[in-house]
Amino acid sequence: MRFGTGSGTRRRTVVAAALLAVTAGTALPLTQAEASAGGAASGIWQVDGYGAVLSLDGGRLQEYQVTSVSCIKGASAARTGGGHGTARYLSPEGDVLTVRPQGRPGRAWLHIDGSPGDRGLRRIGALPAACRTAPPTGPVAVFDVLWQTFDENYPFFAAKGIDWDAVRERYRPRVHAGTTDSELFALFREMLTPLHDAHVGLAEGDTRWGSVRPGTVMPGEDLDAKVISHVEEHDLGGAKLRMFAGGRIGYAELPGNRGYLRISGFAGYSETNDFAANSAALERTLDAVLTPAHTARLRGLVIDLRINGGGSDALGLQLAGRLTDRPYYAYAKRARNDPADPARFTRPQPQYVQPAGAPRYTGPVAVLTGGSTISAGETFTQALMGRPGTTVRIGQHTQGVFSDVLPRTLPNGMTVLLPNEEFLTRTGRTFDGTGIPPHLSEPVFTDEEFARGRDSAFDRAVAVLGRRD
């Protein structure tokens, strides 16, 4: 089980009054003796948002996933370094986590590589009482943990018109001691489908379920291959894309000193698929594409995100840094922070695009988006909204899921995924549910477009860039 990080695998609530009611202790200041013994690298810590408590002890970080009715062991990581009260950990799945002092007594920060921003930690005296007893068992308990997990963490019930209490009243009576795991899975799927949220999912063994906004399609290998063939035949006149980063990024020259950059995801760039390796692979790709000579003559760039399954938000910020010569606001992240009030969030953490030290392209950009632009593909799109210079979005609304995914283990071993964050514009707007709208609307990979050998969004982008001469 991974820690909640970027999209793709998705690729994350102080459990305030309800959680504190079941904890054995309250937030405690960091004493001098504790600081000498390890500071932020030891002790029990409650996470601001994200429904979790962390135990740091004996060179290991252990997550406990907590609701007001349960406490279940989550992901863990082994300490690999650090010092002066700071500790660095590595999980078996490759997640790199850093815990460092916040500068206030009894407070610390948790950072997960690949996810912009930090999670606040508050020292508490002991694990919640529920974490020191066996977790609840049986189908009814499994139902209650799933329902409570969404009730305390999911921010979007009102926006989606869902009465979550009514959902419980409707479905809980259908669960009994003899309900099988497969029957529970089917019932949960029925419960969660009306959310139409691509960051909500279920997993039991080899069985997986997820859904997307009606009228859109989840990215996949078959669709990706079909689109690449269509692009090469129609848009590139039979020329082949130069492929980089494990085949997730393609580039081609267009007439008139313009370029075409296709990105099918912000993950999978390396064999290990960890953030450091993916970041290095992205940098090598951009060094090969945006050479000094090329950026000097480039007069327009089409960035195609129409089939993009997400990944690491930080990789999107890294790419955006090659498209500007000055810093600018990208977005701010915040997490739901009250199990009883879905309108309360952590303090927003602004994220900025920083110009890269390597060669940069700062000219006109046309961004192609659609309903299969998902998660980190959307946060990258949002990060370009404040880009200095000309940036035009063409196509259709993105999917409408921005949050990191919060993975949760149920008492029967089933895994449920859900979002708990918002990504805000400078004015406080979010695009969850609806997605980011285009400036110019065009069909995106419809059956008619495929059948007639057309790519209206691409053609519009080329025309828009041509008018910038």
mmCIF file of C-alpha atoms in Angstrom, residues 248-391:
data_model
loop_
_atom_site.group_PDB
_atom_site.id
_atom_site.type_symbol
_atom_site.label_atom_id
_atom_site.label_comp_id
_atom_site.label_asym_id
_atom_site.label_seq_id
_atom_site.Cartn_x
_atom_site.Cartn_y
_atom_site.Cartn_z
ATOM 1 C CA ARG A 248 5.174 8.697 -22.178
ATOM 2 C CA ILE A 249 6.391 11.829 -23.992
ATOM 3 C CA GLY A 250 6.530 12.356 -27.746
ATOM 4 C CA TYR A 251 7.840 15.277 -29.787
ATOM 5 C CA ALA A 252 7.704 16.342 -33.425
ATOM 6 C CA GLU A 253 8.632 19.382 -35.469
ATOM 7 C CA LEU A 254 5.792 21.180 -37.227
ATOM 8 C CA PRO A 255 6.015 23.490 -40.235
ATOM 9 C CA GLY A 256 6.822 27.120 -39.554
ATOM 10 C CA ASN A 257 9.270 26.482 -36.703
ATOM 11 C CA ARG A 258 6.581 25.148 -34.401
ATOM 12 C CA GLY A 259 6.644 22.125 -32.172
ATOM 13 C CA TYR A 260 4.295 19.434 -30.929
ATOM 14 C CA LEU A 261 4.808 17.990 -27.433
ATOM 15 C CA ARG A 262 2.556 15.087 -26.469
ATOM 16 C CA ILE A 263 2.440 13.978 -22.812
ATOM 17 C CA SER A 264 0.417 10.872 -21.926
ATOM 18 C CA GLY A 265 1.207 11.034 -18.203
ATOM 19 C CA PHE A 266 3.420 12.438 -15.475
ATOM 20 C CA ALA A 267 4.653 9.030 -14.321
ATOM 21 C CA GLY A 268 6.253 5.923 -15.772
ATOM 22 C CA TYR A 269 9.295 7.737 -17.141
ATOM 23 C CA SER A 270 11.761 5.244 -15.633
ATOM 24 C CA GLU A 271 11.993 1.566 -14.750
ATOM 25 C CA THR A 272 11.823 2.236 -11.021
ATOM 26 C CA ASN A 273 9.066 4.844 -11.479
ATOM 27 C CA ASP A 274 10.129 6.724 -8.356
ATOM 28 C CA PHE A 275 10.025 10.508 -8.322
ATOM 29 C CA ALA A 276 13.785 11.106 -8.475
ATOM 30 C CA ALA A 277 14.253 8.825 -11.487
ATOM 31 C CA ASN A 278 11.190 10.213 -13.261
ATOM 32 C CA SER A 279 12.356 13.783 -12.629
ATOM 33 C CA ALA A 280 15.778 13.011 -14.079
ATOM 34 C CA ALA A 281 14.187 11.360 -17.129
ATOM 35 C CA LEU A 282 11.946 14.394 -17.667
ATOM 36 C CA GLU A 283 14.949 16.705 -17.450
ATOM 37 C CA ARG A 284 16.833 14.657 -20.042
ATOM 38 C CA THR A 285 13.786 14.759 -22.309
ATOM 39 C CA LEU A 286 13.432 18.525 -22.046
ATOM 40 C CA ASP A 287 17.174 19.012 -22.593
ATOM 41 C CA ALA A 288 16.866 17.013 -25.819
ATOM 42 C CA VAL A 289 13.779 18.884 -27.027
ATOM 43 C CA LEU A 290 14.321 22.431 -25.779
ATOM 44 C CA THR A 291 17.901 22.925 -26.845
ATOM 45 C CA PRO A 292 19.242 26.514 -26.969
ATOM 46 C CA ALA A 293 19.163 26.498 -30.765
ATOM 47 C CA HIS A 294 15.667 25.068 -30.886
ATOM 48 C CA THR A 295 14.155 27.443 -28.344
ATOM 49 C CA ALA A 296 15.718 30.367 -30.214
ATOM 50 C CA ARG A 297 13.853 29.550 -33.419
ATOM 51 C CA LEU A 298 10.659 28.025 -31.960
ATOM 52 C CA ARG A 299 7.662 30.243 -32.754
ATOM 53 C CA GLY A 300 4.861 28.204 -31.215
ATOM 54 C CA LEU A 301 4.368 25.036 -29.177
ATOM 55 C CA VAL A 302 1.385 22.677 -29.091
ATOM 56 C CA ILE A 303 1.220 20.724 -25.808
ATOM 57 C CA ASP A 304 -1.147 17.771 -26.166
ATOM 58 C CA LEU A 305 -2.637 16.542 -22.866
ATOM 59 C CA ARG A 306 -5.824 15.062 -24.296
ATOM 60 C CA ILE A 307 -4.924 11.506 -23.245
ATOM 61 C CA ASN A 308 -3.098 12.004 -19.960
ATOM 62 C CA GLY A 309 -3.577 9.642 -17.016
ATOM 63 C CA GLY A 310 -1.842 11.820 -14.425
ATOM 64 C CA GLY A 311 1.059 11.061 -12.094
ATOM 65 C CA SER A 312 3.214 13.487 -10.139
ATOM 66 C CA ASP A 313 2.083 17.096 -9.784
ATOM 67 C CA ALA A 314 5.699 18.091 -9.101
ATOM 68 C CA LEU A 315 6.731 16.864 -12.567
ATOM 69 C CA GLY A 316 4.123 19.171 -14.059
ATOM 70 C CA LEU A 317 5.611 22.112 -12.163
ATOM 71 C CA GLN A 318 9.055 21.035 -13.373
ATOM 72 C CA LEU A 319 7.893 21.134 -16.995
ATOM 73 C CA ALA A 320 6.138 24.474 -16.463
ATOM 74 C CA GLY A 321 9.466 25.840 -15.252
ATOM 75 C CA ARG A 322 10.853 25.325 -18.763
ATOM 76 C CA LEU A 323 8.071 27.508 -20.199
ATOM 77 C CA THR A 324 8.619 30.772 -18.319
ATOM 78 C CA ASP A 325 11.368 33.265 -17.587
ATOM 79 C CA ARG A 326 9.899 34.502 -14.305
ATOM 80 C CA PRO A 327 8.199 32.957 -11.253
ATOM 81 C CA TYR A 328 4.417 32.935 -11.036
ATOM 82 C CA TYR A 329 1.576 31.468 -8.948
ATOM 83 C CA ALA A 330 0.478 28.001 -10.053
ATOM 84 C CA TYR A 331 -2.157 26.982 -7.479
ATOM 85 C CA ALA A 332 -2.650 26.406 -3.765
ATOM 86 C CA LYS A 333 -3.397 23.068 -2.120
ATOM 87 C CA ARG A 334 -5.535 22.471 0.922
ATOM 88 C CA ALA A 335 -7.012 19.350 2.532
ATOM 89 C CA ARG A 336 -10.316 18.774 4.273
ATOM 90 C CA ASN A 337 -9.579 19.193 7.966
ATOM 91 C CA ASP A 338 -12.675 18.479 10.033
ATOM 92 C CA PRO A 339 -14.524 15.139 10.100
ATOM 93 C CA ALA A 340 -17.762 16.897 11.033
ATOM 94 C CA ASP A 341 -17.548 19.822 8.594
ATOM 95 C CA PRO A 342 -16.663 19.287 4.908
ATOM 96 C CA ALA A 343 -16.279 23.061 4.476
ATOM 97 C CA ARG A 344 -13.240 23.281 6.788
ATOM 98 C CA PHE A 345 -9.784 22.859 5.276
ATOM 99 C CA THR A 346 -6.151 23.224 6.183
ATOM 100 C CA ARG A 347 -4.532 26.555 5.390
ATOM 101 C CA PRO A 348 -3.868 26.718 1.619
ATOM 102 C CA GLN A 349 -0.239 26.177 0.615
ATOM 103 C CA PRO A 350 0.596 28.251 -2.480
ATOM 104 C CA GLN A 351 2.755 26.565 -5.116
ATOM 105 C CA TYR A 352 4.771 28.567 -7.636
ATOM 106 C CA VAL A 353 6.321 27.818 -10.984
ATOM 107 C CA GLN A 354 10.018 28.625 -10.821
ATOM 108 C CA PRO A 355 11.973 29.268 -14.040
ATOM 109 C CA ALA A 356 14.399 26.450 -14.748
ATOM 110 C CA GLY A 357 18.104 27.100 -15.043
ATOM 111 C CA ALA A 358 18.147 25.128 -18.313
ATOM 112 C CA PRO A 359 17.027 26.487 -21.735
ATOM 113 C CA ARG A 360 13.445 27.733 -21.657
ATOM 114 C CA TYR A 361 10.742 28.423 -24.220
ATOM 115 C CA THR A 362 8.617 31.483 -23.422
ATOM 116 C CA GLY A 363 6.672 31.969 -26.652
ATOM 117 C CA PRO A 364 3.043 31.159 -27.525
ATOM 118 C CA VAL A 365 1.638 27.841 -26.300
ATOM 119 C CA ALA A 366 -1.559 26.027 -27.299
ATOM 120 C CA VAL A 367 -2.660 23.408 -24.758
ATOM 121 C CA LEU A 368 -4.945 20.620 -25.966
ATOM 122 C CA THR A 369 -7.227 19.142 -23.283
ATOM 123 C CA GLY A 370 -10.235 16.851 -23.034
ATOM 124 C CA GLY A 371 -12.174 14.603 -20.720
ATOM 125 C CA SER A 372 -9.287 12.126 -20.661
ATOM 126 C CA THR A 373 -6.975 14.810 -19.246
ATOM 127 C CA ILE A 374 -6.883 13.549 -15.675
ATOM 128 C CA SER A 375 -5.329 14.450 -12.326
ATOM 129 C CA ALA A 376 -1.702 15.626 -12.718
ATOM 130 C CA GLY A 377 -2.562 16.413 -16.345
ATOM 131 C CA GLU A 378 -5.104 18.830 -14.900
ATOM 132 C CA THR A 379 -2.866 20.326 -12.227
ATOM 133 C CA PHE A 380 -0.291 20.995 -14.969
ATOM 134 C CA THR A 381 -3.013 22.645 -17.044
ATOM 135 C CA GLN A 382 -3.945 24.743 -13.999
ATOM 136 C CA ALA A 383 -0.275 25.623 -13.462
ATOM 137 C CA LEU A 384 -0.195 27.104 -16.979
ATOM 138 C CA MET A 385 -3.221 29.355 -16.379
ATOM 139 C CA GLY A 386 -1.049 32.071 -14.820
ATOM 140 C CA ARG A 387 1.828 31.634 -17.250
ATOM 141 C CA PRO A 388 3.214 34.934 -18.560
ATOM 142 C CA GLY A 389 2.661 35.329 -22.279
ATOM 143 C CA THR A 390 0.195 33.595 -24.580
ATOM 144 C CA THR A 391 -1.308 30.297 -23.421
#
